[in-house]
mmCIF file of C-alpha atoms in Angstrom:
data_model
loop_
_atom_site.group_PDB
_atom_site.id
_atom_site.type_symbol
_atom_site.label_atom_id
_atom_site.label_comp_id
_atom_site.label_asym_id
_atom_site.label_seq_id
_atom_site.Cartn_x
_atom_site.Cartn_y
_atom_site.Cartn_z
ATOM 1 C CA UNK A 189 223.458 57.696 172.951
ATOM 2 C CA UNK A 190 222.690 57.656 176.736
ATOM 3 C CA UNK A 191 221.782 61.226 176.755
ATOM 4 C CA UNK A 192 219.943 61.351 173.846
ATOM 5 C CA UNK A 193 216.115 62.425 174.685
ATOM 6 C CA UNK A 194 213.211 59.988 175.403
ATOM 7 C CA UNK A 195 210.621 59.481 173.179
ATOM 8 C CA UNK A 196 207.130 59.303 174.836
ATOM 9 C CA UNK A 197 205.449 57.479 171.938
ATOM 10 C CA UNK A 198 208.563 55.007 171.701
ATOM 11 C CA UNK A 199 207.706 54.538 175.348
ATOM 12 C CA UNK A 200 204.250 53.605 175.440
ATOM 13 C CA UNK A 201 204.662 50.951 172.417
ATOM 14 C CA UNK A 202 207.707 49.182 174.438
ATOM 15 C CA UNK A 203 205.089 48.698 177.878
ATOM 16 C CA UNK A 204 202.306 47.759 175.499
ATOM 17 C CA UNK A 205 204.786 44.893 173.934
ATOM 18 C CA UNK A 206 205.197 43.797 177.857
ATOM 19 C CA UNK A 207 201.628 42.251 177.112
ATOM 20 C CA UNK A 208 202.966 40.145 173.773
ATOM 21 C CA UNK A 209 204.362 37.261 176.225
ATOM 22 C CA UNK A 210 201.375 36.880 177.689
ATOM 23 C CA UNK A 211 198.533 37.364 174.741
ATOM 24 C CA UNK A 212 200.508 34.469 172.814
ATOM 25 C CA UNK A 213 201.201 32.100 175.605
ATOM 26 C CA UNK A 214 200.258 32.017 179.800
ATOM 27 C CA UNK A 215 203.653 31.628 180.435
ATOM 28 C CA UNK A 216 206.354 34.564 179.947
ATOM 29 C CA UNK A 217 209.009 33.974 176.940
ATOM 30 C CA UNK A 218 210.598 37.197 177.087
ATOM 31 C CA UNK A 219 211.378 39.292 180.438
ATOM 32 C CA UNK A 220 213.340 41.714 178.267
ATOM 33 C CA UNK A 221 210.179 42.374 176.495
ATOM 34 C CA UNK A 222 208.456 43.377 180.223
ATOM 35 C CA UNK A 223 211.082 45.398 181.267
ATOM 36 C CA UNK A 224 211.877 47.362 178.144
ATOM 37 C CA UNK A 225 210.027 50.026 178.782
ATOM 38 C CA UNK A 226 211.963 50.833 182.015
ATOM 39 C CA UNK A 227 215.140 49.914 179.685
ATOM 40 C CA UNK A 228 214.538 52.639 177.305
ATOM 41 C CA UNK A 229 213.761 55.048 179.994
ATOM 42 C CA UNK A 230 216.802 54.220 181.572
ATOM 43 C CA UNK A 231 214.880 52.960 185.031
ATOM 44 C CA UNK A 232 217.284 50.473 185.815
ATOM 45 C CA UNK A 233 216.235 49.272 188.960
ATOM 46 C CA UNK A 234 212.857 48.904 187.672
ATOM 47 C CA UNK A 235 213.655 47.269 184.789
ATOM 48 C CA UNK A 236 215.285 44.503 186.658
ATOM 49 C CA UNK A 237 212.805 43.911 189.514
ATOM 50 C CA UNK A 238 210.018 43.891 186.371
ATOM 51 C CA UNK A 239 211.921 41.897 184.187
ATOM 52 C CA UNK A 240 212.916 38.953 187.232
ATOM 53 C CA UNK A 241 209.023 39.663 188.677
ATOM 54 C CA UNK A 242 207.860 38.247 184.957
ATOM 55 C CA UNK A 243 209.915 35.338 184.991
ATOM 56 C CA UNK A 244 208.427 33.771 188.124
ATOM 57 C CA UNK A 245 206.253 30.789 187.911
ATOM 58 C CA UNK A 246 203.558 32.049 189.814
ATOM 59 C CA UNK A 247 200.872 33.590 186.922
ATOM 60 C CA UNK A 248 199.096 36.189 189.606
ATOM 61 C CA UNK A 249 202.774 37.967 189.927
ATOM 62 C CA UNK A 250 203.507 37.906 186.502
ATOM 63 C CA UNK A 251 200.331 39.205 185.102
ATOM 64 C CA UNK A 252 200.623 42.308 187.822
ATOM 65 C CA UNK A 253 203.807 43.314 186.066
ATOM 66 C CA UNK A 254 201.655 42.899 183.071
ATOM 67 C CA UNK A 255 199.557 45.333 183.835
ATOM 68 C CA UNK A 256 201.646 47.645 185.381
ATOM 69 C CA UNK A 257 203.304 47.447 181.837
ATOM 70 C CA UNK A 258 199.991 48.883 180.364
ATOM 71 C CA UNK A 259 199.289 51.093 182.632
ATOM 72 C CA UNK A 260 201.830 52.833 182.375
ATOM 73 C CA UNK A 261 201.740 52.682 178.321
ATOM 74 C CA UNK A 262 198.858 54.848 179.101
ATOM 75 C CA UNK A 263 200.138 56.853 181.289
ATOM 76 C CA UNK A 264 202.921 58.261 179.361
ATOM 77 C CA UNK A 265 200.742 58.638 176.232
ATOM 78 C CA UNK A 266 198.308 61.080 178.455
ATOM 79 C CA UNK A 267 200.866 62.947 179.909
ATOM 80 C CA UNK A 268 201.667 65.955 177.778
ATOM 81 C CA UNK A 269 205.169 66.259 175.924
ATOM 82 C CA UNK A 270 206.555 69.002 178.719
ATOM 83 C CA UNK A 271 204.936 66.642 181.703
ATOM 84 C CA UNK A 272 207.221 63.942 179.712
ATOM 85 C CA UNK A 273 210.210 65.365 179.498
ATOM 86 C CA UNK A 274 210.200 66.631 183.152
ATOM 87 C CA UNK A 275 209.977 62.768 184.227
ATOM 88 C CA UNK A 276 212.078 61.238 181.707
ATOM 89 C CA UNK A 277 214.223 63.766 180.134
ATOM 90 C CA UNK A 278 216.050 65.473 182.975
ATOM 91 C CA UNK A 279 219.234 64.369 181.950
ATOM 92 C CA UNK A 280 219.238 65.294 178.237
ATOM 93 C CA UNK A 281 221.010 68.137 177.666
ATOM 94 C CA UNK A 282 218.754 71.178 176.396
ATOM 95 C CA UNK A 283 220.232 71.748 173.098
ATOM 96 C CA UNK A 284 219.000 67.973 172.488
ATOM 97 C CA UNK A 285 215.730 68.605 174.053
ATOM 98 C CA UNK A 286 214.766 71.391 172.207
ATOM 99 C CA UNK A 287 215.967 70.289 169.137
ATOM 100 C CA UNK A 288 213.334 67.251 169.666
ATOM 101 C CA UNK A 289 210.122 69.161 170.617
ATOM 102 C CA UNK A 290 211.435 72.226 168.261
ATOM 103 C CA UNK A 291 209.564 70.493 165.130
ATOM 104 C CA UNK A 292 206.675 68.758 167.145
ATOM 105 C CA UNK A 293 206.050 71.286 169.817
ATOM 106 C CA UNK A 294 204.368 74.414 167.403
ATOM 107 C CA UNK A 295 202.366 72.041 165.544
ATOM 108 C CA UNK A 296 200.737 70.231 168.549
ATOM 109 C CA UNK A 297 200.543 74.155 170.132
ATOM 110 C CA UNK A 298 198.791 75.323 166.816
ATOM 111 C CA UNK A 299 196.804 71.993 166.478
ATOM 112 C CA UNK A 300 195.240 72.648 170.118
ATOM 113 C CA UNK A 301 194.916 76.276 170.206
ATOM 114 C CA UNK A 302 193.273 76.047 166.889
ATOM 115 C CA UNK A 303 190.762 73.419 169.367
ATOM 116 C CA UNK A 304 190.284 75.479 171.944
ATOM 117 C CA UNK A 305 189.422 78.460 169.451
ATOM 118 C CA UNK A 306 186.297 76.392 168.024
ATOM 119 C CA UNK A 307 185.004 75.531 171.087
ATOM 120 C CA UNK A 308 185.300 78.836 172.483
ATOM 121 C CA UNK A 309 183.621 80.384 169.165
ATOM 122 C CA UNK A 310 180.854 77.344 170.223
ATOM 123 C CA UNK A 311 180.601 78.743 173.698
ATOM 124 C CA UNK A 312 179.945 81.871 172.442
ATOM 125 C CA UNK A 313 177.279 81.191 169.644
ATOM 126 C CA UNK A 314 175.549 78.973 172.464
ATOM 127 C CA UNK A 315 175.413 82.216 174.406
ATOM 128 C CA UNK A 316 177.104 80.914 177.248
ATOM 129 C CA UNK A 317 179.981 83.348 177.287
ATOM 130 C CA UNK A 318 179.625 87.233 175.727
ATOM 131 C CA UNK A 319 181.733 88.298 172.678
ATOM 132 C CA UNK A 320 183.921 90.112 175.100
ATOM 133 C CA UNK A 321 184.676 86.886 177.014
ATOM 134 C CA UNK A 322 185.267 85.013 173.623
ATOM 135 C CA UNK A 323 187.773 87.893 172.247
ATOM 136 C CA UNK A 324 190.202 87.939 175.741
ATOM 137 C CA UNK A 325 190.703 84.077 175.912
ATOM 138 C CA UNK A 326 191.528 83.555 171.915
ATOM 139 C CA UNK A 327 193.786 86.739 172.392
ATOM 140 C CA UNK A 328 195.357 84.360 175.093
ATOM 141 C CA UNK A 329 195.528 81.733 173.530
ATOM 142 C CA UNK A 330 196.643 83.032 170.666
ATOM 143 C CA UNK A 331 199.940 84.440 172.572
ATOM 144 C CA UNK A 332 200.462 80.628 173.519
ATOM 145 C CA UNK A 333 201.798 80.162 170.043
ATOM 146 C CA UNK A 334 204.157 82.833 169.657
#
């Protein structure tokens, strides 16, 4: 269980939940719920200077944590899977890993090369780039996927 891989979604919803504490009452109930991000991402240290940094009566400290909770919600949602798992998932073993990102990974590839396609084809009916232009980068991008 302690090597199993990361999730980056499961991430982001455990620092959003840091804010639950504080959008129900002023005062924090739950330091767990602050430091379970850094928990589930196995950021020990972190997770206890967080999780004692919430408990303390002054309200400026604990709201910081707070939002250093959301922040970094967003953070790991914007960072893209590989960025992830360079961060997070160094420990995993790679058989794991790539079992993981083996049945998300193509479709998110497909999903944004399909994206980048249209826009190019946009470019190129806009006549901002020629149809030679338009053909080399979705040949490139189309080698992305296999």
């Amino acid at each position: 269980m302690l090597t199993s891989p990361r999730n980056q979604r499961m991430a982001a919803v455990l620092a959003f939940a840091g804010l639950l504490p504080f959008a129900f009452t002023a005062i924090p109930m739950l330091p767990l719920l602050t430091a379970g991000h850094k928990i589930y991402l196995r950021q020990w240290r972190w997770a206890l200077l967080y999780g004692s940094l919430s408990i303390v009566p002054i309200p400026a400290i604990a709201k910081m944590v707070w939002v250093a909770s959301i922040l970094e919600g967003i953070w790991y949602l914007m960072q893209d899977p590989e960025a992830f798992d360079l961060n997070f998932n160094q420990d995993v073993p790679a058989d794991q890993l790539a079992m993981q990102t083996a049945v998300a990974g193509p479709i998110n590839k497909v999903l944004n090369v399909t994206d980048a396609v249209r826009e190019l084809d946009q470019l190129r009916q806009d006549g901002l780039i020629s149809e030679y232009e338009f053909e080399q980068k979705r040949r490139r991008l189309i080698d992305r996927i296999g």
